[in-house]
C-alpha positions as a printed NumPy array, in Angstrom:
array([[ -6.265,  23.913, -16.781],
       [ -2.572,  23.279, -17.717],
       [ -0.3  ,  20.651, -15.91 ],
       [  1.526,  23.52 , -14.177],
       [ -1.665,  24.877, -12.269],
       [ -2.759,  21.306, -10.714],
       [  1.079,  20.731, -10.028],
       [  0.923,  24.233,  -7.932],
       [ -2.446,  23.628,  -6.928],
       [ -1.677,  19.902,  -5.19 ],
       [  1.573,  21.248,  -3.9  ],
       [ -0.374,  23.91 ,  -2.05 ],
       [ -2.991,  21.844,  -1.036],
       [ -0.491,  19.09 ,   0.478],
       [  1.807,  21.48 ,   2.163],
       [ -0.939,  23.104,   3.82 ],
       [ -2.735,  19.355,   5.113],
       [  0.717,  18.73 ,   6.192],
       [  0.944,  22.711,   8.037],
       [ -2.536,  22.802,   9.481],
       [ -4.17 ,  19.521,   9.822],
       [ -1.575,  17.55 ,  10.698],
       [ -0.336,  20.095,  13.396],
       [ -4.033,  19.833,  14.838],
       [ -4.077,  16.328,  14.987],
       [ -0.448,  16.305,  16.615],
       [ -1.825,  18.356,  19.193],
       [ -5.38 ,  16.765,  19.623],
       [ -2.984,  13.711,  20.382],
       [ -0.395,  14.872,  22.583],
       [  2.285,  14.336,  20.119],
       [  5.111,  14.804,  22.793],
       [  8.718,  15.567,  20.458],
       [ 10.717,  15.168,  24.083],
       [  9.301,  11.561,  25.097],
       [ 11.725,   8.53 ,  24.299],
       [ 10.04 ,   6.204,  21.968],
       [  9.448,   2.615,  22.27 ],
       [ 12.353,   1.933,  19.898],
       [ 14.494,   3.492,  22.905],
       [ 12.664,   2.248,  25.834],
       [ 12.497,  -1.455,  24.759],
       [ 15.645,  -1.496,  22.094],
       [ 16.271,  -4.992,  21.407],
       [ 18.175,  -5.126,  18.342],
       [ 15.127,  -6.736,  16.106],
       [ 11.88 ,  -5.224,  16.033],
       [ 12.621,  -2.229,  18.684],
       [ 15.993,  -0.247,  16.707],
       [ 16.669,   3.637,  17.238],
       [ 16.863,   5.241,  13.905],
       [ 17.665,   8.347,  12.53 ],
       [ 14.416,  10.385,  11.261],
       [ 16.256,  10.499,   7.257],
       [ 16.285,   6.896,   7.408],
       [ 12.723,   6.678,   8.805],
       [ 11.229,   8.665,   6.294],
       [ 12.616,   7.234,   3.788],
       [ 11.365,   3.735,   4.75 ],
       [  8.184,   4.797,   5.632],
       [  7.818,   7.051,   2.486],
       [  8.444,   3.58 ,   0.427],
       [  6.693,   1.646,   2.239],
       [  3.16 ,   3.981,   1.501],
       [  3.874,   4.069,  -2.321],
       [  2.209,   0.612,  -3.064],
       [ -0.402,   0.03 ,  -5.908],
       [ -1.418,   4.148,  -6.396],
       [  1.825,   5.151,  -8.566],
       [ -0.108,   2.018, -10.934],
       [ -3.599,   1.98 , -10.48 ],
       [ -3.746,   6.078, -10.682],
       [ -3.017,   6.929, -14.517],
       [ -5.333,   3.489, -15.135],
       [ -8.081,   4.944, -13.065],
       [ -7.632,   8.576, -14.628],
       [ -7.353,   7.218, -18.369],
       [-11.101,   5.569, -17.475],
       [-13.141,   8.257, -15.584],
       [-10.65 ,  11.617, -16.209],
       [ -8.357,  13.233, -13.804],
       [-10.216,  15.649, -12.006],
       [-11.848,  12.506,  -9.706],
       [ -8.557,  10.861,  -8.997],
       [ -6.938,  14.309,  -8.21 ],
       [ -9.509,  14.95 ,  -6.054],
       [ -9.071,  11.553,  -3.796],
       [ -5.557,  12.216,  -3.963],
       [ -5.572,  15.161,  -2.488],
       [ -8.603,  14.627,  -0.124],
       [ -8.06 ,  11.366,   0.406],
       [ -4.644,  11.685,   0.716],
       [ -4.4  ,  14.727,   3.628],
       [ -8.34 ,  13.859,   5.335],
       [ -7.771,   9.436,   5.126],
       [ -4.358,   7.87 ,   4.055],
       [ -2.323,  10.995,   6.151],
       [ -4.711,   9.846,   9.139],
       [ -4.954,   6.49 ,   8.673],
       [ -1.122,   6.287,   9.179],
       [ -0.389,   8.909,  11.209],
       [ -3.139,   7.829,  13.89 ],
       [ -1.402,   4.237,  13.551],
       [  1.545,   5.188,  14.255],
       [  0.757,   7.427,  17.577],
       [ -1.228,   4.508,  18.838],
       [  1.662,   2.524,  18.519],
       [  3.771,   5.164,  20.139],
       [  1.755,   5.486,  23.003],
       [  1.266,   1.538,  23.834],
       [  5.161,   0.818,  23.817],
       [  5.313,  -0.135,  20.037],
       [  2.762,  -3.047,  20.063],
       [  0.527,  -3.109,  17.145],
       [ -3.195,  -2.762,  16.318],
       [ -4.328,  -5.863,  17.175],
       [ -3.042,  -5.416,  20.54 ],
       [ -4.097,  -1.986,  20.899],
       [ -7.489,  -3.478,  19.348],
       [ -7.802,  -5.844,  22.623],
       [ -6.701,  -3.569,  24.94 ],
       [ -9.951,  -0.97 ,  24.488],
       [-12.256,  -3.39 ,  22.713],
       [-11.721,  -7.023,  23.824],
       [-10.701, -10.064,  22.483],
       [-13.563, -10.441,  20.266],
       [-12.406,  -7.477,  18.273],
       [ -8.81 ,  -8.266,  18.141],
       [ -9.904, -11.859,  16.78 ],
       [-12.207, -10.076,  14.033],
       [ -9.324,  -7.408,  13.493],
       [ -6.613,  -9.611,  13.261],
       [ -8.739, -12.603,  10.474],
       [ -9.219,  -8.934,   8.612],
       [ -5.835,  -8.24 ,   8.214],
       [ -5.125, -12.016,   7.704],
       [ -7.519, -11.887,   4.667],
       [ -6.633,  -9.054,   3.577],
       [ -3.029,  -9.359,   3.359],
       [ -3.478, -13.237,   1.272],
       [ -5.364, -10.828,  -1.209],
       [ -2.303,  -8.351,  -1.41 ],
       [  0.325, -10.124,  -0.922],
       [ -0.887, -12.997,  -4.144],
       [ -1.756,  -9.462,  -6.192],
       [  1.634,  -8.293,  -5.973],
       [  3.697, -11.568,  -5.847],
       [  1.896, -12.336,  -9.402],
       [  2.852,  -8.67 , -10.917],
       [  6.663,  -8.885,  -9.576],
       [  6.768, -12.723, -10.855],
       [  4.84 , -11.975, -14.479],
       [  7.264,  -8.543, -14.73 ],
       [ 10.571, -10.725, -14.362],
       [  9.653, -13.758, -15.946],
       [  7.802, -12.835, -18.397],
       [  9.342, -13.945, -22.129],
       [  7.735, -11.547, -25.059],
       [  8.107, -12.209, -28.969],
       [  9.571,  -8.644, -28.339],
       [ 12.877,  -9.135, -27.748],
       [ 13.524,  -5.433, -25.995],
       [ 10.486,  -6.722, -23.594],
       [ 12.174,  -9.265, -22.598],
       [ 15.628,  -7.582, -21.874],
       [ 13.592,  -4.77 , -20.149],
       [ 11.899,  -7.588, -18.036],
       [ 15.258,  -9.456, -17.289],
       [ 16.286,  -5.576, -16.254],
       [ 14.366,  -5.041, -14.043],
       [ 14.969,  -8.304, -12.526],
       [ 18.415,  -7.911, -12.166],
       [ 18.298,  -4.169, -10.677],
       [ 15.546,  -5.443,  -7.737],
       [ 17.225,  -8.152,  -7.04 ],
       [ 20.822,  -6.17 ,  -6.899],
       [ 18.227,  -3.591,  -4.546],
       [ 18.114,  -6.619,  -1.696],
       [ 21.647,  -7.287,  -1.705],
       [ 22.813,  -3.988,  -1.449],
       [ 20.046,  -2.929,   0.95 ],
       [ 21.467,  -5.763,   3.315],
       [ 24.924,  -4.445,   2.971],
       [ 23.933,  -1.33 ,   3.916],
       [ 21.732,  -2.558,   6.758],
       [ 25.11 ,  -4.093,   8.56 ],
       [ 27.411,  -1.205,   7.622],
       [ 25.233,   1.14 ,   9.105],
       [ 24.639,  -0.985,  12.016],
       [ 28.527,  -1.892,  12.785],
       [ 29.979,   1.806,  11.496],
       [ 27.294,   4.228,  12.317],
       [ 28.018,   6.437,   8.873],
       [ 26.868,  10.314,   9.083],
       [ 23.743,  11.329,   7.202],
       [ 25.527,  12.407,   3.93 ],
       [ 28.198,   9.717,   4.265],
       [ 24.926,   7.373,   4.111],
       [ 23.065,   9.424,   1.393],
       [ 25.916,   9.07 ,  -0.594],
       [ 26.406,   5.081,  -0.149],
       [ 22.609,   5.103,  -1.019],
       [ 22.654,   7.004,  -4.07 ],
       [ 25.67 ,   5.048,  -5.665],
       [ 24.587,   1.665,  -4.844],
       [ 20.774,   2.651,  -6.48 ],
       [ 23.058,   3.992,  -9.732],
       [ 25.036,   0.774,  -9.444],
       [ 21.878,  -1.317, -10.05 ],
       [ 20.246,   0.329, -12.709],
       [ 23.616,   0.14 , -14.664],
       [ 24.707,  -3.733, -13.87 ],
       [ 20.48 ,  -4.394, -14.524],
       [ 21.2  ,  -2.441, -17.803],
       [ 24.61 ,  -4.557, -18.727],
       [ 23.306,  -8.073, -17.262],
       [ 19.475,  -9.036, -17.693],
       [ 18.663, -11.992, -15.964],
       [ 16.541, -13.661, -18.57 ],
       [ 16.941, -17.545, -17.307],
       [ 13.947, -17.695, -15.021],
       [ 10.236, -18.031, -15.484],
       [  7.492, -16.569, -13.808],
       [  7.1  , -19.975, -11.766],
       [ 11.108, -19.631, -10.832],
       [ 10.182, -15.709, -10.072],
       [  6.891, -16.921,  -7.737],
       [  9.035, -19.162,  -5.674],
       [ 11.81 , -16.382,  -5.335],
       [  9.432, -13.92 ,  -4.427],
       [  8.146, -16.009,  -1.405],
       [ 10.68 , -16.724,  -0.208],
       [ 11.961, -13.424,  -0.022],
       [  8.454, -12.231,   1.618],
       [  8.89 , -14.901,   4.192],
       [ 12.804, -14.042,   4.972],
       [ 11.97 ,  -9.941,   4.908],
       [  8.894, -10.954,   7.492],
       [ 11.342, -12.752,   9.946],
       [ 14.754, -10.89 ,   9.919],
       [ 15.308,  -7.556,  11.976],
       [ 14.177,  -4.774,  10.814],
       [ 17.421,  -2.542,  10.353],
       [ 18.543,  -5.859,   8.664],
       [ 16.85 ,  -5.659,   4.821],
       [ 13.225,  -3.795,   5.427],
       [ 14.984,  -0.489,   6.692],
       [ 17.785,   0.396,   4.105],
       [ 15.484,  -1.38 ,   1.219],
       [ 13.189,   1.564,   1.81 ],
       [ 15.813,   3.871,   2.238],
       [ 17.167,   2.788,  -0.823],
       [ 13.891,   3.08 ,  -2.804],
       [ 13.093,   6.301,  -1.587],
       [ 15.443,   7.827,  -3.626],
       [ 14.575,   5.981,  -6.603],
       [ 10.859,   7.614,  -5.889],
       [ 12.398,  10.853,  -5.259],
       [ 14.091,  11.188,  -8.806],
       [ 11.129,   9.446, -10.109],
       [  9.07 ,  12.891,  -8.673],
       [ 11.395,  15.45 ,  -9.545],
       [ 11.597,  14.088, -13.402],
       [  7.645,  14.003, -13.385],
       [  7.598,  17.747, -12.076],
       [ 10.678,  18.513, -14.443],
       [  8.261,  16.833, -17.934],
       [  5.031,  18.581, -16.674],
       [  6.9  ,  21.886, -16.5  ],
       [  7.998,  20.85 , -20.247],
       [  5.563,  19.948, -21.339],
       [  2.878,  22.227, -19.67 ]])
């Protein structure tokens, strides 16, 4: 089977999760288009912020892409690609699709709160406790994972020297990625830009910080410098509004994912 087949095959098979299933589970839930959601009922300006869909999707779209993009070709390389196709695609459309779609109509329907509240409000406080020491857990694990991978990939000083100017790169591009996602969060926020007129901001500031990340590695800090950074930045992102950094970050990454797609689709039709 050629690289062109699974590509049409999983496109197929996604489209038609998205068609079918998700439709059914939309209306098994009483997914309601016409209702106000909580981020217009309760709009506060922090955690509760009408946006538009575009800008939506894109942050939630980023926001899903964690560890697979990574741990995928590792996993394939070791047992073949027929398994991990076959959890992407199944797990994918019949758990991940669910998992967050089901999250996120809960949430609808009890005026934004999250799971832990939802939790107490239909299995008690007992459960909420449990739920909540879960996620607690579970996000020291995650959040220690990833803080080591971003600090070793910036800091990290190689014999090589291309490594480390592709390190101190990609440094400077992320970093330039937070700075320009906050800029965008308050122009958006004080000018209210059209779709495009935002697309277009987007798209030049992501082009802007591959090139200056390109033209100025920042090479000067080690992976203990980078560890400190990248708590601190966890702790700030965690605390500020939402339309503030984690919003237009996403938005911003999205399209670095998109292109990121359309090459991979563009080399397997190359290559075949």
């Amino acid at each position: 089977m050629n690289g062109i087949t699974i590509l049409l095959v999983s496109i197929a098979a996604l489209f038609a999760g998205y068609i079918f299933y998700g439709k059914r589970l939309a209306k098994k839930w009483g997914v309601d288009a016409s209702k106000k959601t909580p981020a217009y009922e309760f709009e506060d300006g922090v955690d509760y912020v009408p946006t538009d869909s575009n800008v939506l999707f894109g942050h939630q779209f980023a926001s899903i892409a964690g560890a697979a993009p990574i741990i995928g070709p590792i996993v394939a390389s070791t047992y073949g690609w027929l398994p991990v196709l076959l959890w992407c695609l199944m797990g994918g459309i019949f758990f991940g699709g669910v998992q967050d779609f089901g999250a996120m109509v809960a949430s609808v329907k009890n005026e934004g709160h999250s799971l832990g509240y939802i939790i107490q409000k239909y299995l008690g406080k007992t459960g909420k406790t449990l739920f909540l020491l879960f996620c607690w857990l579970f996000c020291i694990v995650v959040i220690a994972a990833f803080a080591n991978i971003v600090a070793v990939s910036f800091g990290s000083v190689s014999n090589n020297p291309t490594l480390t100017m592709s390190n101190g790169s990609t440094a400077t591009t992320s970093s330039l990625f937070i700075v320009f996602a906050v800029g965008l969060g308050f122009f958006a926020r004080k000018f209210k830009p059209n779709q495009i007129l935002q697309t277009v901001i987007a798209i030049a500031l992501l082009v802007i910080a591959m090139f200056i990340g390109l033209k100025a590695p920042m090479t000067s800090l080690d992976v203990h410098g980078w560890s400190y950074i990248v708590f601190v930045y966890i702790f700030v992102a965690s605390v500020v509004p939402v339309w503030a950094l984690l919003q237009p970050r996403d938005y911003l990454n999205s399209f670095l994912l998109i292109f990121m797609i359309a090459a991979a689709v563009v080399g397997i039709i190359i290559a075949r």
